[in-house]
Amino acid sequence: MTPPRTRPLPPTAPPPPAATATAPPAGPGRTPGRVLALRALGLGDLLAGVPALRALRRGFPGHEIVLAAPAELTPVVRATGAVDRLLPASAPGRAVPAALDWTGPPPDVAVDLHGNGPPSHRLLQRLRPLRLLAFAHPGTPEIDGPPWYAEEHERDRWCRLLTSYGIDADPTDLLLPRPPGPSPAPGAVVLHPGAGAPARCWPVERYAAVATALRGHGARVVVTGGAAESDLVARLAEQAGLPDTDVFAGGLPFDRLSALVAGARAVVSGDTGIAHLAVAHATPTVTLFGPVPPSRWGPPAHPRHIALWHGPEGDPHGRSPDPALLRITPADVLHAVHRLPTATGGGLAP
């Protein structure tokens, strides 16, 4: 069904000073406007964008907030409390979708939370939004947005974009509510050996060495993996001697994965979605970085989060584990896990 026609923002309005990017709230005689945010990326990308999405929710209280993102992220989007509707959109890798299945009048406001260049800008411009909030780029000189800084942290970047348009945004506003269901392995240390690219996958035999050592100290260790990572999970479980009850392969449904992570003693993984999910649930983490430094994708500064990285930077799309990642040893990881705080104030016994 086509959404009701919206009352547009003035198309000839001058660029806003601080706080005029917010449109008038819905009221008597006015149908709600729509704000479309584009972030058609993965789980970690979505969670890094939560502070910006919540800023849009606060900044446009009378509008419907629509997020263009992969359909499989629907339960995660719902958990953020910032989005009214998900518009399914995706493309291979980190590419920009070819088109958006947008119906009805143009968006009152479109927000490019996907990238900084003409492909994502043009995709949104084709919808003829009354306002487009995006970073500046020489290829789209008509967009008078803020500059893009390549070295900026992902959470900070999108909050700065909105702040430059007068929308208050807090990059620390990233926590998700605790899942309603029980954890399938409360108090366990969760190991997740997979990642979106081989360059970010620490060797499975090193994860197995960590698992064996932690179990020797009395910790319960479980392993998780995505739908395409069953072989990886099986190899880790076999090498570490894990029972079937501690193996969660094939990609857990989000509600179970969220409950597992929220109830975990700690999550040990590479730079991938489950690390961001653990941060969102305030679960202690040890995250193994390489080739991308934690200054751009790492957890917030807090004693419960430890990011391991030896550098230098490398190719995040490489076909083999990055040399910087391989510089991290099982001893490094075990030392980090032992340093993590617990409810009683101490880490696992070394």
mmCIF file of C-alpha atoms in Angstrom:
data_model
loop_
_atom_site.group_PDB
_atom_site.id
_atom_site.type_symbol
_atom_site.label_atom_id
_atom_site.label_comp_id
_atom_site.label_asym_id
_atom_site.label_seq_id
_atom_site.Cartn_x
_atom_site.Cartn_y
_atom_site.Cartn_z
ATOM 1 C CA MET A 1 0.000 0.000 0.000
ATOM 2 C CA THR A 2 1.318 3.421 -0.900
ATOM 3 C CA PRO A 3 2.102 5.492 2.215
ATOM 4 C CA PRO A 4 0.068 8.675 2.707
ATOM 5 C CA ARG A 5 1.327 11.737 0.895
ATOM 6 C CA THR A 6 3.518 13.905 3.047
ATOM 7 C CA ARG A 7 3.641 17.625 3.419
ATOM 8 C CA PRO A 8 7.052 18.575 2.018
ATOM 9 C CA LEU A 9 9.674 20.736 3.603
ATOM 10 C CA PRO A 10 10.143 24.055 1.735
ATOM 11 C CA PRO A 11 12.241 23.084 -1.315
ATOM 12 C CA THR A 12 13.839 26.499 -1.521
ATOM 13 C CA ALA A 13 14.799 26.777 2.132
ATOM 14 C CA PRO A 14 18.377 28.020 2.628
ATOM 15 C CA PRO A 15 21.004 25.733 4.171
ATOM 16 C CA PRO A 16 20.196 25.425 7.878
ATOM 17 C CA PRO A 17 22.078 26.922 10.751
ATOM 18 C CA ALA A 18 22.397 24.643 13.763
ATOM 19 C CA ALA A 19 19.134 22.897 14.641
ATOM 20 C CA THR A 20 17.140 23.670 11.493
ATOM 21 C CA ALA A 21 17.701 20.304 9.846
ATOM 22 C CA THR A 22 14.823 19.046 11.971
ATOM 23 C CA ALA A 23 11.501 19.242 10.166
ATOM 24 C CA PRO A 24 8.271 20.350 11.847
ATOM 25 C CA PRO A 25 6.652 17.552 13.847
ATOM 26 C CA ALA A 26 3.467 15.932 12.683
ATOM 27 C CA GLY A 27 0.315 17.519 14.064
ATOM 28 C CA PRO A 28 -3.349 18.105 13.306
ATOM 29 C CA GLY A 29 -3.885 18.286 9.565
ATOM 30 C CA ARG A 30 -0.350 17.053 8.798
ATOM 31 C CA THR A 31 0.550 13.507 7.796
ATOM 32 C CA PRO A 32 3.901 12.235 9.078
ATOM 33 C CA GLY A 33 6.875 12.923 6.854
ATOM 34 C CA ARG A 34 9.495 10.316 6.097
ATOM 35 C CA VAL A 35 13.227 10.245 6.700
ATOM 36 C CA LEU A 36 15.163 7.678 4.671
ATOM 37 C CA ALA A 37 18.583 6.572 5.917
ATOM 38 C CA LEU A 38 20.784 4.429 3.667
ATOM 39 C CA ARG A 39 23.100 1.914 5.368
ATOM 40 C CA ALA A 40 22.833 -1.242 3.282
ATOM 41 C CA LEU A 41 25.763 -3.002 4.950
ATOM 42 C CA GLY A 42 26.350 -5.764 7.523
ATOM 43 C CA LEU A 43 25.669 -6.367 11.206
ATOM 44 C CA GLY A 44 28.754 -4.566 12.511
ATOM 45 C CA ASP A 45 28.090 -1.608 10.219
ATOM 46 C CA LEU A 46 24.521 -1.346 11.444
ATOM 47 C CA LEU A 47 25.550 -1.442 15.091
ATOM 48 C CA ALA A 48 28.235 1.187 14.499
ATOM 49 C CA GLY A 49 25.497 3.345 12.979
ATOM 50 C CA VAL A 50 23.077 3.027 15.907
ATOM 51 C CA PRO A 51 24.105 6.355 17.525
ATOM 52 C CA ALA A 52 23.403 8.170 14.247
ATOM 53 C CA LEU A 53 20.069 6.410 13.776
ATOM 54 C CA ARG A 54 18.997 7.333 17.300
ATOM 55 C CA ALA A 55 20.003 10.916 16.607
ATOM 56 C CA LEU A 56 17.676 10.903 13.587
ATOM 57 C CA ARG A 57 14.904 9.483 15.755
ATOM 58 C CA ARG A 58 15.297 12.332 18.230
ATOM 59 C CA GLY A 59 15.844 14.960 15.565
ATOM 60 C CA PHE A 60 12.715 14.061 13.575
ATOM 61 C CA PRO A 61 10.216 12.986 16.255
ATOM 62 C CA GLY A 62 7.156 13.454 14.040
ATOM 63 C CA HIS A 63 8.529 11.528 11.077
ATOM 64 C CA GLU A 64 8.636 7.903 10.038
ATOM 65 C CA ILE A 65 12.277 6.766 10.101
ATOM 66 C CA VAL A 66 12.950 4.321 7.268
ATOM 67 C CA LEU A 67 16.247 2.453 7.035
ATOM 68 C CA ALA A 68 17.459 0.934 3.759
ATOM 69 C CA ALA A 69 19.402 -2.140 4.911
ATOM 70 C CA PRO A 70 19.558 -5.906 4.311
ATOM 71 C CA ALA A 71 16.315 -7.701 5.172
ATOM 72 C CA GLU A 72 18.098 -10.222 7.418
ATOM 73 C CA LEU A 73 18.958 -7.396 9.816
ATOM 74 C CA THR A 74 15.280 -6.752 10.605
ATOM 75 C CA PRO A 75 15.443 -8.087 14.206
ATOM 76 C CA VAL A 76 18.578 -6.054 14.906
ATOM 77 C CA VAL A 77 16.992 -2.921 13.485
ATOM 78 C CA ARG A 78 13.948 -3.509 15.665
ATOM 79 C CA ALA A 79 16.151 -3.849 18.756
ATOM 80 C CA THR A 80 17.696 -0.414 18.215
ATOM 81 C CA GLY A 81 14.370 1.323 18.880
ATOM 82 C CA ALA A 82 15.370 3.993 16.362
ATOM 83 C CA VAL A 83 13.708 2.820 13.140
ATOM 84 C CA ASP A 84 10.038 2.540 12.196
ATOM 85 C CA ARG A 85 10.456 0.510 9.033
ATOM 86 C CA LEU A 86 13.166 -1.381 7.199
ATOM 87 C CA LEU A 87 13.363 -1.027 3.419
ATOM 88 C CA PRO A 88 15.203 -4.150 2.160
ATOM 89 C CA ALA A 89 18.350 -3.151 0.284
ATOM 90 C CA SER A 90 21.690 -4.852 -0.259
ATOM 91 C CA ALA A 91 24.507 -5.431 -2.723
ATOM 92 C CA PRO A 92 27.476 -7.823 -2.870
ATOM 93 C CA GLY A 93 30.388 -6.891 -0.660
ATOM 94 C CA ARG A 94 30.169 -3.301 0.489
ATOM 95 C CA ALA A 95 28.779 -1.999 -2.796
ATOM 96 C CA VAL A 96 25.913 0.451 -3.172
ATOM 97 C CA PRO A 97 22.553 -1.109 -4.118
ATOM 98 C CA ALA A 98 21.543 -0.570 -7.725
ATOM 99 C CA ALA A 99 18.127 0.780 -6.738
ATOM 100 C CA LEU A 100 15.760 1.266 -3.789
ATOM 101 C CA ASP A 101 12.182 0.013 -3.813
ATOM 102 C CA TRP A 102 10.810 3.344 -2.586
ATOM 103 C CA THR A 103 7.126 4.103 -3.145
ATOM 104 C CA GLY A 104 4.987 7.162 -2.636
ATOM 105 C CA PRO A 105 6.152 10.764 -2.406
ATOM 106 C CA PRO A 106 9.864 11.577 -2.191
ATOM 107 C CA PRO A 107 11.438 11.446 1.249
ATOM 108 C CA ASP A 108 11.353 14.675 3.212
ATOM 109 C CA VAL A 109 14.951 13.956 4.164
ATOM 110 C CA ALA A 110 17.425 11.364 2.838
ATOM 111 C CA VAL A 111 20.572 10.613 4.810
ATOM 112 C CA ASP A 112 23.596 8.895 3.314
ATOM 113 C CA LEU A 113 25.010 6.742 6.119
ATOM 114 C CA HIS A 114 26.466 4.304 3.588
ATOM 115 C CA GLY A 115 29.444 6.014 1.978
ATOM 116 C CA ASN A 116 31.021 9.263 0.929
ATOM 117 C CA GLY A 117 30.940 9.175 -2.864
ATOM 118 C CA PRO A 118 28.740 9.646 -5.896
ATOM 119 C CA PRO A 119 27.301 6.071 -6.048
ATOM 120 C CA SER A 120 25.399 6.355 -2.754
ATOM 121 C CA HIS A 121 24.702 10.064 -3.287
ATOM 122 C CA ARG A 122 23.207 9.433 -6.720
ATOM 123 C CA LEU A 123 21.106 6.532 -5.467
ATOM 124 C CA LEU A 124 19.394 8.816 -2.973
ATOM 125 C CA GLN A 125 19.199 11.765 -5.354
ATOM 126 C CA ARG A 126 17.172 9.640 -7.787
ATOM 127 C CA LEU A 127 14.404 9.560 -5.182
ATOM 128 C CA ARG A 128 14.224 13.393 -5.328
ATOM 129 C CA PRO A 129 14.373 13.972 -1.567
ATOM 130 C CA LEU A 130 13.553 17.473 -0.409
ATOM 131 C CA ARG A 131 16.802 17.432 1.576
ATOM 132 C CA LEU A 132 19.867 15.240 1.289
ATOM 133 C CA LEU A 133 22.316 15.015 4.183
ATOM 134 C CA ALA A 134 25.665 13.627 3.056
ATOM 135 C CA PHE A 135 29.403 14.171 3.104
ATOM 136 C CA ALA A 136 30.917 16.454 0.501
ATOM 137 C CA HIS A 137 32.594 14.915 -2.529
ATOM 138 C CA PRO A 138 34.106 16.482 -5.698
ATOM 139 C CA GLY A 139 31.934 14.177 -7.802
ATOM 140 C CA THR A 140 28.741 15.644 -6.337
ATOM 141 C CA PRO A 141 29.606 19.334 -5.854
ATOM 142 C CA GLU A 142 25.934 20.239 -5.394
ATOM 143 C CA ILE A 143 26.008 18.588 -1.941
ATOM 144 C CA ASP A 144 27.275 21.091 0.600
ATOM 145 C CA GLY A 145 28.150 18.627 3.331
ATOM 146 C CA PRO A 146 31.055 18.337 5.766
ATOM 147 C CA PRO A 147 34.408 16.859 4.693
ATOM 148 C CA TRP A 148 35.120 13.141 4.970
ATOM 149 C CA TYR A 149 38.087 12.083 7.147
ATOM 150 C CA ALA A 150 39.395 8.633 6.247
ATOM 151 C CA GLU A 151 41.018 8.045 9.648
ATOM 152 C CA GLU A 152 37.887 8.867 11.675
ATOM 153 C CA HIS A 153 36.209 6.226 13.820
ATOM 154 C CA GLU A 154 33.043 4.874 12.226
ATOM 155 C CA ARG A 155 30.718 5.805 15.093
ATOM 156 C CA ASP A 156 32.146 9.326 15.308
ATOM 157 C CA ARG A 157 31.980 9.847 11.550
ATOM 158 C CA TRP A 158 28.231 9.496 11.164
ATOM 159 C CA CYS A 159 27.472 11.443 14.310
ATOM 160 C CA ARG A 160 29.652 14.281 13.017
ATOM 161 C CA LEU A 161 27.741 14.239 9.729
ATOM 162 C CA LEU A 162 24.452 14.794 11.534
ATOM 163 C CA THR A 163 25.888 17.328 13.962
ATOM 164 C CA SER A 164 27.093 19.395 11.015
ATOM 165 C CA TYR A 165 23.456 19.646 9.909
ATOM 166 C CA GLY A 166 22.287 20.733 13.355
ATOM 167 C CA ILE A 167 21.170 17.323 14.652
ATOM 168 C CA ASP A 168 22.607 16.448 18.059
ATOM 169 C CA ALA A 169 24.272 13.024 18.008
ATOM 170 C CA ASP A 170 26.085 11.082 20.715
ATOM 171 C CA PRO A 171 28.525 8.381 19.511
ATOM 172 C CA THR A 172 28.312 6.637 22.899
ATOM 173 C CA ASP A 173 24.562 6.006 22.513
ATOM 174 C CA LEU A 174 25.047 2.459 21.255
ATOM 175 C CA LEU A 175 23.731 0.000 23.856
ATOM 176 C CA LEU A 176 20.897 -2.404 23.024
ATOM 177 C CA PRO A 177 18.289 -3.609 25.521
ATOM 178 C CA ARG A 178 18.937 -6.980 27.102
ATOM 179 C CA PRO A 179 17.309 -9.810 25.124
ATOM 180 C CA PRO A 180 14.169 -11.260 26.714
ATOM 181 C CA GLY A 181 15.189 -14.895 26.297
ATOM 182 C CA PRO A 182 17.738 -16.851 28.357
ATOM 183 C CA SER A 183 21.265 -17.471 27.164
ATOM 184 C CA PRO A 184 21.928 -20.976 25.789
ATOM 185 C CA ALA A 185 25.304 -20.899 27.566
ATOM 186 C CA PRO A 186 25.259 -18.387 30.454
ATOM 187 C CA GLY A 187 28.662 -17.279 31.687
ATOM 188 C CA ALA A 188 30.594 -18.894 28.834
ATOM 189 C CA VAL A 189 33.510 -17.412 26.940
ATOM 190 C CA VAL A 190 32.358 -17.131 23.334
ATOM 191 C CA LEU A 191 34.920 -17.668 20.569
ATOM 192 C CA HIS A 192 33.976 -16.590 17.048
ATOM 193 C CA PRO A 193 36.688 -17.523 14.512
ATOM 194 C CA GLY A 194 34.996 -16.197 11.363
ATOM 195 C CA ALA A 195 34.949 -12.764 9.764
ATOM 196 C CA GLY A 196 33.806 -11.122 6.557
ATOM 197 C CA ALA A 197 37.154 -11.617 4.806
ATOM 198 C CA PRO A 198 40.064 -14.077 5.218
ATOM 199 C CA ALA A 199 42.337 -11.131 6.021
ATOM 200 C CA ARG A 200 40.477 -10.710 9.324
ATOM 201 C CA CYS A 201 40.358 -14.411 10.293
ATOM 202 C CA TRP A 202 42.862 -15.386 12.986
ATOM 203 C CA PRO A 203 44.054 -19.004 12.466
ATOM 204 C CA VAL A 204 41.662 -21.600 13.836
ATOM 205 C CA GLU A 205 44.443 -23.536 15.573
ATOM 206 C CA ARG A 206 45.218 -20.428 17.642
ATOM 207 C CA TYR A 207 41.594 -20.133 18.709
ATOM 208 C CA ALA A 208 41.748 -23.808 19.651
ATOM 209 C CA ALA A 209 44.831 -23.173 21.806
ATOM 210 C CA VAL A 210 42.975 -20.352 23.578
ATOM 211 C CA ALA A 211 39.924 -22.554 24.101
ATOM 212 C CA THR A 212 42.013 -25.390 25.536
ATOM 213 C CA ALA A 213 43.805 -23.078 27.960
ATOM 214 C CA LEU A 214 40.602 -21.389 29.144
ATOM 215 C CA ARG A 215 38.895 -24.723 29.713
ATOM 216 C CA GLY A 216 41.931 -25.791 31.696
ATOM 217 C CA HIS A 217 41.266 -22.826 34.004
ATOM 218 C CA GLY A 218 37.658 -23.932 34.514
ATOM 219 C CA ALA A 219 35.896 -21.684 32.008
ATOM 220 C CA ARG A 220 33.121 -22.898 29.767
ATOM 221 C CA VAL A 221 34.036 -22.126 26.169
ATOM 222 C CA VAL A 222 31.587 -22.109 23.288
ATOM 223 C CA VAL A 223 32.164 -21.422 19.612
ATOM 224 C CA THR A 224 29.867 -19.658 17.158
ATOM 225 C CA GLY A 225 29.915 -19.147 13.413
ATOM 226 C CA GLY A 226 27.853 -17.790 10.573
ATOM 227 C CA ALA A 227 25.803 -19.780 8.094
ATOM 228 C CA ALA A 228 28.816 -20.292 5.799
ATOM 229 C CA GLU A 229 31.320 -21.026 8.585
ATOM 230 C CA SER A 230 30.272 -24.493 9.741
ATOM 231 C CA ASP A 231 33.529 -26.113 8.613
ATOM 232 C CA LEU A 232 35.569 -23.486 10.435
ATOM 233 C CA VAL A 233 33.545 -23.974 13.618
ATOM 234 C CA ALA A 234 33.816 -27.765 13.347
ATOM 235 C CA ARG A 235 37.608 -27.624 13.012
ATOM 236 C CA LEU A 236 37.930 -25.402 16.068
ATOM 237 C CA ALA A 237 35.604 -27.598 18.113
ATOM 238 C CA GLU A 238 37.496 -30.753 17.137
ATOM 239 C CA GLN A 239 40.924 -29.314 17.891
ATOM 240 C CA ALA A 240 39.756 -27.938 21.260
ATOM 241 C CA GLY A 241 37.763 -31.054 22.183
ATOM 242 C CA LEU A 242 34.517 -29.127 22.695
ATOM 243 C CA PRO A 243 31.313 -31.076 23.304
ATOM 244 C CA ASP A 244 28.421 -30.678 20.864
ATOM 245 C CA THR A 245 26.507 -28.668 23.463
ATOM 246 C CA ASP A 246 29.145 -25.946 23.205
ATOM 247 C CA VAL A 247 29.131 -25.660 19.419
ATOM 248 C CA PHE A 248 26.749 -23.163 17.780
ATOM 249 C CA ALA A 249 27.302 -23.493 14.056
ATOM 250 C CA GLY A 250 25.232 -22.533 11.045
ATOM 251 C CA GLY A 251 24.358 -19.015 12.135
ATOM 252 C CA LEU A 252 22.197 -18.669 15.230
ATOM 253 C CA PRO A 253 18.950 -16.719 14.867
ATOM 254 C CA PHE A 254 19.510 -13.191 16.104
ATOM 255 C CA ASP A 255 17.453 -13.595 19.282
ATOM 256 C CA ARG A 256 19.518 -16.600 20.411
ATOM 257 C CA LEU A 257 22.822 -15.069 19.349
ATOM 258 C CA SER A 258 21.940 -11.857 21.138
ATOM 259 C CA ALA A 259 21.001 -13.764 24.303
ATOM 260 C CA LEU A 260 24.217 -15.804 24.115
ATOM 261 C CA VAL A 261 26.370 -12.703 23.738
ATOM 262 C CA ALA A 262 24.519 -10.700 26.388
ATOM 263 C CA GLY A 263 24.951 -13.507 28.906
ATOM 264 C CA ALA A 264 28.569 -14.316 28.067
ATOM 265 C CA ARG A 265 31.573 -13.994 30.343
ATOM 266 C CA ALA A 266 33.453 -12.556 27.365
ATOM 267 C CA VAL A 267 33.505 -12.593 23.574
ATOM 268 C CA VAL A 268 36.784 -13.228 21.741
ATOM 269 C CA SER A 269 36.687 -12.567 18.007
ATOM 270 C CA GLY A 270 38.153 -10.726 15.097
ATOM 271 C CA ASP A 271 36.916 -7.391 13.835
ATOM 272 C CA THR A 272 33.446 -8.559 12.833
ATOM 273 C CA GLY A 273 29.753 -8.215 13.691
ATOM 274 C CA ILE A 274 29.696 -10.254 16.911
ATOM 275 C CA ALA A 275 32.325 -7.941 18.440
ATOM 276 C CA HIS A 276 30.009 -4.979 17.858
ATOM 277 C CA LEU A 277 27.066 -6.943 19.242
ATOM 278 C CA ALA A 278 29.020 -7.676 22.414
ATOM 279 C CA VAL A 279 29.833 -3.981 22.797
ATOM 280 C CA ALA A 280 26.138 -3.177 22.333
ATOM 281 C CA HIS A 281 25.310 -5.554 25.208
ATOM 282 C CA ALA A 282 28.138 -4.286 27.461
ATOM 283 C CA THR A 283 29.715 -7.751 27.379
ATOM 284 C CA PRO A 284 33.506 -7.833 27.891
ATOM 285 C CA THR A 285 35.428 -8.303 24.652
ATOM 286 C CA VAL A 286 38.847 -9.159 23.355
ATOM 287 C CA THR A 287 38.925 -8.150 19.690
ATOM 288 C CA LEU A 288 41.756 -9.104 17.365
ATOM 289 C CA PHE A 289 42.514 -6.391 14.811
ATOM 290 C CA GLY A 290 44.421 -6.574 11.556
ATOM 291 C CA PRO A 291 44.544 -5.217 8.919
ATOM 292 C CA VAL A 292 42.220 -2.367 10.002
ATOM 293 C CA PRO A 293 43.247 -0.558 13.210
ATOM 294 C CA PRO A 294 40.892 -0.268 16.196
ATOM 295 C CA SER A 295 41.105 3.522 15.914
ATOM 296 C CA ARG A 296 38.567 3.205 13.085
ATOM 297 C CA TRP A 297 36.412 0.245 14.097
ATOM 298 C CA GLY A 298 37.336 -0.619 17.668
ATOM 299 C CA PRO A 299 35.243 -0.674 20.832
ATOM 300 C CA PRO A 300 34.816 2.429 22.987
ATOM 301 C CA ALA A 301 37.471 3.095 25.599
ATOM 302 C CA HIS A 302 36.396 1.028 28.607
ATOM 303 C CA PRO A 303 38.151 -1.543 30.833
ATOM 304 C CA ARG A 304 35.739 -4.254 29.684
ATOM 305 C CA HIS A 305 36.941 -3.948 26.081
ATOM 306 C CA ILE A 306 40.469 -4.848 24.975
ATOM 307 C CA ALA A 307 41.552 -4.389 21.372
ATOM 308 C CA LEU A 308 44.702 -6.194 20.230
ATOM 309 C CA TRP A 309 46.572 -4.753 17.260
ATOM 310 C CA HIS A 310 50.250 -4.707 16.340
ATOM 311 C CA GLY A 311 49.999 -3.043 12.924
ATOM 312 C CA PRO A 312 50.786 -2.000 10.296
ATOM 313 C CA GLU A 313 47.630 -1.561 8.263
ATOM 314 C CA GLY A 314 46.968 -3.901 5.374
ATOM 315 C CA ASP A 315 44.372 -5.006 2.856
ATOM 316 C CA PRO A 316 41.007 -5.640 4.594
ATOM 317 C CA HIS A 317 39.881 -7.732 1.613
ATOM 318 C CA GLY A 318 42.960 -9.956 1.434
ATOM 319 C CA ARG A 319 42.623 -13.669 0.737
ATOM 320 C CA SER A 320 44.775 -14.784 3.678
ATOM 321 C CA PRO A 321 45.184 -13.683 7.302
ATOM 322 C CA ASP A 322 46.822 -10.289 7.428
ATOM 323 C CA PRO A 323 50.424 -10.213 8.741
ATOM 324 C CA ALA A 324 49.382 -7.754 11.468
ATOM 325 C CA LEU A 325 46.726 -10.195 12.644
ATOM 326 C CA LEU A 326 49.241 -13.051 12.660
ATOM 327 C CA ARG A 327 51.450 -11.079 15.032
ATOM 328 C CA ILE A 328 48.830 -11.679 17.746
ATOM 329 C CA THR A 329 49.632 -14.849 19.685
ATOM 330 C CA PRO A 330 47.427 -17.111 21.825
ATOM 331 C CA ALA A 331 49.399 -15.857 24.831
ATOM 332 C CA ASP A 332 48.393 -12.278 23.953
ATOM 333 C CA VAL A 333 44.746 -13.267 23.845
ATOM 334 C CA LEU A 334 44.858 -15.257 27.078
ATOM 335 C CA HIS A 335 46.584 -12.390 28.859
ATOM 336 C CA ALA A 336 43.868 -10.022 27.646
ATOM 337 C CA VAL A 337 41.054 -12.335 28.773
ATOM 338 C CA HIS A 338 42.621 -12.609 32.219
ATOM 339 C CA ARG A 339 42.665 -8.795 32.457
ATOM 340 C CA LEU A 340 38.967 -8.382 31.752
ATOM 341 C CA PRO A 341 36.880 -7.232 34.720
ATOM 342 C CA THR A 342 34.085 -9.385 36.090
ATOM 343 C CA ALA A 343 31.210 -8.781 38.478
ATOM 344 C CA THR A 344 33.549 -9.755 41.302
ATOM 345 C CA GLY A 345 36.330 -7.479 40.063
ATOM 346 C CA GLY A 346 38.781 -10.045 38.718
ATOM 347 C CA GLY A 347 39.465 -11.876 35.497
ATOM 348 C CA LEU A 348 39.810 -15.600 34.876
ATOM 349 C CA ALA A 349 42.609 -17.107 36.894
ATOM 350 C CA PRO A 350 45.805 -17.299 34.783
#
